[in-house]
PDB file of C-alpha atoms in Angstrom:
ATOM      1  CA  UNK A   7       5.555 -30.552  16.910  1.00  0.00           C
ATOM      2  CA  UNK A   8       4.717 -28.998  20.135  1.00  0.00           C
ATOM      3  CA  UNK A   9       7.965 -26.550  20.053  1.00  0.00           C
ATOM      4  CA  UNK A  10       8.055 -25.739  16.256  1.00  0.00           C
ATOM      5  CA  UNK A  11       7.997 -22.327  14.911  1.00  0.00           C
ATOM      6  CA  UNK A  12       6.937 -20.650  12.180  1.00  0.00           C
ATOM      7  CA  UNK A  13       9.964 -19.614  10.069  1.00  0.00           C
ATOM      8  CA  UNK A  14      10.066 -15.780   9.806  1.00  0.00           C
ATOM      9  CA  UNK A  15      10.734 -15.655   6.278  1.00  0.00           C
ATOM     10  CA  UNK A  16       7.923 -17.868   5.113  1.00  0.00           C
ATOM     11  CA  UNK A  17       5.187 -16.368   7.549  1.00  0.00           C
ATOM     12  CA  UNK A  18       4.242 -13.517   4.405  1.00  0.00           C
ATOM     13  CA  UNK A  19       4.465 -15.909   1.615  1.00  0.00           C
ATOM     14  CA  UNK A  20       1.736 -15.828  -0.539  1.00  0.00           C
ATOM     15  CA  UNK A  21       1.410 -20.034  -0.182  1.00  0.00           C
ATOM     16  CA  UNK A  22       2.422 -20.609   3.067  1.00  0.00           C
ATOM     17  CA  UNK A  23       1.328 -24.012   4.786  1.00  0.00           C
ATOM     18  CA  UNK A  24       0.125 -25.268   1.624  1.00  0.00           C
ATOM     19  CA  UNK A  25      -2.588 -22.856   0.924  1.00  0.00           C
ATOM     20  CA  UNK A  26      -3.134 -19.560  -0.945  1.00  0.00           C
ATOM     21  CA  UNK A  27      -4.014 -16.054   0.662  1.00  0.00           C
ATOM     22  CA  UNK A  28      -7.499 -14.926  -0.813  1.00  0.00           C
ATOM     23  CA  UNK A  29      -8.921 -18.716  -1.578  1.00  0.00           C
ATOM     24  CA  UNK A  30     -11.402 -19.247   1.401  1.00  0.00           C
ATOM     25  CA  UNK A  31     -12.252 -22.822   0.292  1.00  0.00           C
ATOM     26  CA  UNK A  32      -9.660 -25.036   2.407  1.00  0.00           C
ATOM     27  CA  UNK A  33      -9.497 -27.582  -0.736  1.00  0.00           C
ATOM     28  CA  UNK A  34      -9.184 -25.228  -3.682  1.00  0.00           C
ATOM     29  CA  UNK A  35      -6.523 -23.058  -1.720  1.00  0.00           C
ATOM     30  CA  UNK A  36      -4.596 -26.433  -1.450  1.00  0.00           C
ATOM     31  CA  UNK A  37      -4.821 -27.304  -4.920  1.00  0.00           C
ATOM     32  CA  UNK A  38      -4.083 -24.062  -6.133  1.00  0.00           C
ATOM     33  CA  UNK A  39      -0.986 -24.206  -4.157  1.00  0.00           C
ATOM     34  CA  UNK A  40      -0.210 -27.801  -5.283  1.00  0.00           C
ATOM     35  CA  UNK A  41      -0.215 -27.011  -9.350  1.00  0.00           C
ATOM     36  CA  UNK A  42       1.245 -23.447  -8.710  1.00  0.00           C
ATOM     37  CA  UNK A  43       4.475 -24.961  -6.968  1.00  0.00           C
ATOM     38  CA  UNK A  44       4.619 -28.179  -9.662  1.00  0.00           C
ATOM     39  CA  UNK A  45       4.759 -26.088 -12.590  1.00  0.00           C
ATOM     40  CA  UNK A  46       6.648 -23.325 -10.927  1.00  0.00           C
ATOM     41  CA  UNK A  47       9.369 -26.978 -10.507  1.00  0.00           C
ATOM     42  CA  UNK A  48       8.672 -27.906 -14.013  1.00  0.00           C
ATOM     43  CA  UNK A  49       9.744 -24.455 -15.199  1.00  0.00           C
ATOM     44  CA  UNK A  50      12.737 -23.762 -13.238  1.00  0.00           C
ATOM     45  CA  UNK A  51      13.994 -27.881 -13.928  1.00  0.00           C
ATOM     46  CA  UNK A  52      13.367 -27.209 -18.365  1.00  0.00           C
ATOM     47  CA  UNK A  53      15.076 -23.826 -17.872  1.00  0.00           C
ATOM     48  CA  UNK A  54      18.147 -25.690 -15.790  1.00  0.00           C
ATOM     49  CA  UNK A  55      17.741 -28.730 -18.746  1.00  0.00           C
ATOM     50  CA  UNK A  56      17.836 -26.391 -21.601  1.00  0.00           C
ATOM     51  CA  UNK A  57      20.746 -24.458 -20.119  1.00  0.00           C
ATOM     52  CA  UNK A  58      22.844 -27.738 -19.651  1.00  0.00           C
ATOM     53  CA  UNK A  59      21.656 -28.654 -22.848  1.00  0.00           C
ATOM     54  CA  UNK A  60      23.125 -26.102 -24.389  1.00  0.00           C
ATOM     55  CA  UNK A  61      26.333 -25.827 -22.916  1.00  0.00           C
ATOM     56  CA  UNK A  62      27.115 -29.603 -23.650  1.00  0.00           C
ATOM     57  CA  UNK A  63      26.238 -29.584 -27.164  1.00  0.00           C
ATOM     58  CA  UNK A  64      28.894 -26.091 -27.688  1.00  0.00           C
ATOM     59  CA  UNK A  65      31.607 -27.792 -25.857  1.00  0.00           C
ATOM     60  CA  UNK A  66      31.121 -31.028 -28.208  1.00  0.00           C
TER      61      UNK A  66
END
């Protein structure tokens, strides 16, 4: 821990180190964080499940 770096890419991200740019409580700018990125997952695993889906049931 005492030689990490900050990744360049992720220092402008808009959640980085698990909190949100423009939430000053320390709690809510984690928890916003938290829900964003689990139904950002959600959304991008149905779309990849639906897609499969799909594919699957036309080569049948």
């Amino acid at each position: 821990l005492d030689t990490a770096k900050e990744h360049e890419s992720s220092a402008d991200s808009p959640m980085s180190d698990y909190s949100t740019k423009g939430v000053d409580d320390p709690r809510l700018s984690g928890a916003v964080a938290g829900i964003t990125g689990t139904v950002l997952v959600l959304v991008i695993a149905g779309g990849v499940a639906l897609v499969v889906r799909r594919r699957s049931h036309h080569a049948a």
